[in-house]
C-alpha positions as protocol buffer text, in pm:
chain_id: "A"
residue {
  index: 1
  type: GLN
  ca { x: 7625 y: -8329 z: -2046 }
}
residue {
  index: 2
  type: ALA
  ca { x: 7505 y: -8510 z: -1737 }
}
residue {
  index: 3
  type: GLN
  ca { x: 7718 y: -8755 z: -1544 }
}
residue {
  index: 4
  type: LEU
  ca { x: 7804 y: -9080 z: -1717 }
}
residue {
  index: 5
  type: GLU
  ca { x: 7662 y: -9369 z: -1518 }
}
residue {
  index: 6
  type: GLU
  ca { x: 7884 y: -9677 z: -1514 }
}
residue {
  index: 7
  type: SER
  ca { x: 7796 y: -10010 z: -1360 }
}
residue {
  index: 8
  type: GLY
  ca { x: 7876 y: -10379 z: -1376 }
}
residue {
  index: 9
  type: GLY
  ca { x: 8220 y: -10402 z: -1221 }
}
residue {
  index: 10
  type: GLY
  ca { x: 8307 y: -10654 z: -955 }
}
residue {
  index: 11
  type: LEU
  ca { x: 8527 y: -10937 z: -837 }
}
residue {
  index: 12
  type: VAL
  ca { x: 8536 y: -11248 z: -1054 }
}
residue {
  index: 13
  type: GLN
  ca { x: 8760 y: -11547 z: -1114 }
}
residue {
  index: 14
  type: ALA
  ca { x: 8981 y: -11603 z: -1413 }
}
residue {
  index: 15
  type: GLY
  ca { x: 8777 y: -11726 z: -1707 }
}
residue {
  index: 16
  type: ASP
  ca { x: 8458 y: -11558 z: -1591 }
}
residue {
  index: 17
  type: SER
  ca { x: 8259 y: -11290 z: -1771 }
}
residue {
  index: 18
  type: LEU
  ca { x: 8130 y: -10947 z: -1679 }
}
residue {
  index: 19
  type: ARG
  ca { x: 7923 y: -10688 z: -1859 }
}
residue {
  index: 20
  type: LEU
  ca { x: 7984 y: -10320 z: -1798 }
}
residue {
  index: 21
  type: SER
  ca { x: 7722 y: -10058 z: -1874 }
}
residue {
  index: 22
  type: CYS
  ca { x: 7752 y: -9687 z: -1940 }
}
residue {
  index: 23
  type: SER
  ca { x: 7440 y: -9472 z: -1960 }
}
residue {
  index: 24
  type: ASN
  ca { x: 7372 y: -9107 z: -2029 }
}
residue {
  index: 25
  type: SER
  ca { x: 7091 y: -8910 z: -2186 }
}
residue {
  index: 26
  type: GLY
  ca { x: 7299 y: -8621 z: -2316 }
}
residue {
  index: 27
  type: ARG
  ca { x: 7327 y: -8522 z: -2680 }
}
residue {
  index: 28
  type: ALA
  ca { x: 7698 y: -8598 z: -2695 }
}
residue {
  index: 29
  type: PHE
  ca { x: 7636 y: -8954 z: -2582 }
}
residue {
  index: 30
  type: ARG
  ca { x: 7368 y: -9007 z: -2845 }
}
residue {
  index: 31
  type: THR
  ca { x: 7558 y: -8852 z: -3133 }
}
residue {
  index: 32
  type: GLY
  ca { x: 7924 y: -8912 z: -3057 }
}
residue {
  index: 33
  type: ALA
  ca { x: 8168 y: -9191 z: -2995 }
}
residue {
  index: 34
  type: VAL
  ca { x: 8168 y: -9385 z: -2671 }
}
residue {
  index: 35
  type: ALA
  ca { x: 8474 y: -9568 z: -2548 }
}
residue {
  index: 36
  type: TRP
  ca { x: 8600 y: -9775 z: -2261 }
}
residue {
  index: 37
  type: PHE
  ca { x: 8946 y: -9715 z: -2122 }
}
residue {
  index: 38
  type: ARG
  ca { x: 9106 y: -9899 z: -1835 }
}
residue {
  index: 39
  type: GLN
  ca { x: 9376 y: -9821 z: -1585 }
}
residue {
  index: 40
  type: SER
  ca { x: 9569 y: -10072 z: -1375 }
}
residue {
  index: 41
  type: PRO
  ca { x: 9759 y: -9968 z: -1062 }
}
residue {
  index: 42
  type: GLY
  ca { x: 10078 y: -9788 z: -1151 }
}
residue {
  index: 43
  type: GLN
  ca { x: 9997 y: -9778 z: -1521 }
}
residue {
  index: 44
  type: GLU
  ca { x: 9863 y: -9517 z: -1756 }
}
residue {
  index: 45
  type: ARG
  ca { x: 9506 y: -9524 z: -1876 }
}
residue {
  index: 46
  type: LYS
  ca { x: 9476 y: -9740 z: -2186 }
}
residue {
  index: 47
  type: PHE
  ca { x: 9220 y: -9772 z: -2461 }
}
residue {
  index: 48
  type: ALA
  ca { x: 9007 y: -10087 z: -2462 }
}
residue {
  index: 49
  type: ALA
  ca { x: 8717 y: -10040 z: -2704 }
}
residue {
  index: 50
  type: ALA
  ca { x: 8509 y: -9776 z: -2878 }
}
residue {
  index: 51
  type: ILE
  ca { x: 8191 y: -9753 z: -3078 }
}
residue {
  index: 52
  type: THR
  ca { x: 8084 y: -9463 z: -3293 }
}
residue {
  index: 53
  type: ARG
  ca { x: 7742 y: -9323 z: -3356 }
}
residue {
  index: 54
  type: TYR
  ca { x: 7716 y: -9523 z: -3675 }
}
residue {
  index: 55
  type: GLY
  ca { x: 7835 y: -9846 z: -3521 }
}
residue {
  index: 56
  type: ALA
  ca { x: 8200 y: -9853 z: -3624 }
}
residue {
  index: 57
  type: ILE
  ca { x: 8388 y: -10051 z: -3359 }
}
residue {
  index: 58
  type: TYR
  ca { x: 8748 y: -10046 z: -3249 }
}
residue {
  index: 59
  type: TYR
  ca { x: 8933 y: -10272 z: -3005 }
}
residue {
  index: 60
  type: SER
  ca { x: 9277 y: -10280 z: -2858 }
}
residue {
  index: 61
  type: ASP
  ca { x: 9478 y: -10589 z: -2941 }
}
residue {
  index: 62
  type: SER
  ca { x: 9471 y: -10695 z: -2577 }
}
residue {
  index: 63
  type: VAL
  ca { x: 9091 y: -10734 z: -2570 }
}
residue {
  index: 64
  type: LYS
  ca { x: 9010 y: -10821 z: -2930 }
}
residue {
  index: 65
  type: GLY
  ca { x: 8828 y: -11151 z: -2952 }
}
residue {
  index: 66
  type: ARG
  ca { x: 8730 y: -11148 z: -2585 }
}
residue {
  index: 67
  type: PHE
  ca { x: 8546 y: -10819 z: -2535 }
}
residue {
  index: 68
  type: THR
  ca { x: 8246 y: -10693 z: -2728 }
}
residue {
  index: 69
  type: ILE
  ca { x: 8125 y: -10333 z: -2726 }
}
residue {
  index: 70
  type: SER
  ca { x: 7770 y: -10251 z: -2827 }
}
residue {
  index: 71
  type: ARG
  ca { x: 7524 y: -9969 z: -2793 }
}
residue {
  index: 72
  type: ASP
  ca { x: 7151 y: -9959 z: -2731 }
}
residue {
  index: 73
  type: ASN
  ca { x: 7046 y: -9626 z: -2874 }
}
residue {
  index: 74
  type: ALA
  ca { x: 6689 y: -9660 z: -2753 }
}
residue {
  index: 75
  type: ASN
  ca { x: 6811 y: -9680 z: -2393 }
}
residue {
  index: 76
  type: ASN
  ca { x: 7115 y: -9453 z: -2429 }
}
residue {
  index: 77
  type: THR
  ca { x: 7343 y: -9726 z: -2303 }
}
residue {
  index: 78
  type: VAL
  ca { x: 7674 y: -9868 z: -2418 }
}
residue {
  index: 79
  type: TYR
  ca { x: 7783 y: -10211 z: -2301 }
}
residue {
  index: 80
  type: LEU
  ca { x: 8117 y: -10381 z: -2274 }
}
residue {
  index: 81
  type: GLN
  ca { x: 8080 y: -10758 z: -2260 }
}
residue {
  index: 82
  type: MET
  ca { x: 8400 y: -10908 z: -2123 }
}
residue {
  index: 83
  type: ASN
  ca { x: 8462 y: -11280 z: -2162 }
}
residue {
  index: 84
  type: GLY
  ca { x: 8758 y: -11495 z: -2074 }
}
residue {
  index: 85
  type: LEU
  ca { x: 8879 y: -11254 z: -1809 }
}
residue {
  index: 86
  type: SER
  ca { x: 9227 y: -11290 z: -1670 }
}
residue {
  index: 87
  type: SER
  ca { x: 9420 y: -11118 z: -1393 }
}
residue {
  index: 88
  type: GLU
  ca { x: 9569 y: -10889 z: -1657 }
}
residue {
  index: 89
  type: ASP
  ca { x: 9222 y: -10740 z: -1706 }
}
residue {
  index: 90
  type: THR
  ca { x: 9213 y: -10615 z: -1348 }
}
residue {
  index: 91
  type: ALA
  ca { x: 9171 y: -10239 z: -1367 }
}
residue {
  index: 92
  type: VAL
  ca { x: 8940 y: -9948 z: -1317 }
}
residue {
  index: 93
  type: TYR
  ca { x: 8729 y: -9920 z: -1630 }
}
residue {
  index: 94
  type: TYR
  ca { x: 8622 y: -9576 z: -1748 }
}
residue {
  index: 95
  type: CYS
  ca { x: 8348 y: -9485 z: -1990 }
}
residue {
  index: 96
  type: ALA
  ca { x: 8423 y: -9183 z: -2208 }
}
residue {
  index: 97
  type: VAL
  ca { x: 8224 y: -8980 z: -2459 }
}
residue {
  index: 98
  type: GLY
  ca { x: 8355 y: -8764 z: -2735 }
}
residue {
  index: 99
  type: ALA
  ca { x: 8281 y: -8616 z: -3072 }
}
residue {
  index: 100
  type: ALA
  ca { x: 8251 y: -8835 z: -3375 }
}
residue {
  index: 101
  type: CYS
  ca { x: 8580 y: -9000 z: -3455 }
}
residue {
  index: 102
  type: HIS
  ca { x: 8730 y: -9213 z: -3725 }
}
residue {
  index: 103
  type: SER
  ca { x: 9005 y: -9471 z: -3724 }
}
residue {
  index: 104
  type: VAL
  ca { x: 9312 y: -9379 z: -3518 }
}
residue {
  index: 105
  type: ALA
  ca { x: 9141 y: -9089 z: -3343 }
}
residue {
  index: 106
  type: CYS
  ca { x: 8898 y: -9326 z: -3175 }
}
residue {
  index: 107
  type: TYR
  ca { x: 9186 y: -9487 z: -2986 }
}
residue {
  index: 108
  type: LEU
  ca { x: 9308 y: -9165 z: -2828 }
}
residue {
  index: 109
  type: ALA
  ca { x: 9206 y: -9039 z: -2486 }
}
residue {
  index: 110
  type: ARG
  ca { x: 9216 y: -8680 z: -2606 }
}
residue {
  index: 111
  type: THR
  ca { x: 8928 y: -8752 z: -2845 }
}
residue {
  index: 112
  type: TYR
  ca { x: 8693 y: -8790 z: -2548 }
}
residue {
  index: 113
  type: THR
  ca { x: 8558 y: -8496 z: -2353 }
}
residue {
  index: 114
  type: TYR
  ca { x: 8342 y: -8653 z: -2086 }
}
residue {
  index: 115
  type: TRP
  ca { x: 8455 y: -8925 z: -1850 }
}
residue {
  index: 116
  type: GLY
  ca { x: 8284 y: -9141 z: -1593 }
}
residue {
  index: 117
  type: GLN
  ca { x: 8418 y: -9202 z: -1245 }
}
residue {
  index: 118
  type: GLY
  ca { x: 8517 y: -9558 z: -1323 }
}
residue {
  index: 119
  type: THR
  ca { x: 8412 y: -9902 z: -1212 }
}
residue {
  index: 120
  type: GLN
  ca { x: 8653 y: -10152 z: -1059 }
}
residue {
  index: 121
  type: VAL
  ca { x: 8703 y: -10491 z: -1222 }
}
residue {
  index: 122
  type: THR
  ca { x: 8911 y: -10739 z: -1026 }
}
residue {
  index: 123
  type: VAL
  ca { x: 8996 y: -11082 z: -1163 }
}
residue {
  index: 124
  type: SER
  ca { x: 9143 y: -11335 z: -926 }
}
residue {
  index: 125
  type: SER
  ca { x: 9363 y: -11610 z: -1065 }
}
């Protein structure tokens, strides 16, 4: 499994939008679940969103209604569209790839084997 390529982070103002991208050509990326986790300073890494091979989608309560995860299978890319950003969304965002998952398992960090290096999202209030 080659390195996961994350992009799209940056510095924005509260209320703005950003779109993160995660790309990889490996088999696990194409056939497994892909998730975004985020980690704020001094806090543990937390689940944000996940999408399975078959398009099942899961969101944490903190991002539901504001973030949208999607995947472009033709281009081996998963996106995280983030709208209505607030300072509470400031974190390093990590893309992760794991085996197929269902329901609760998709929310767990241990489900995912491969992790990107993270992209910083900073929201100023």
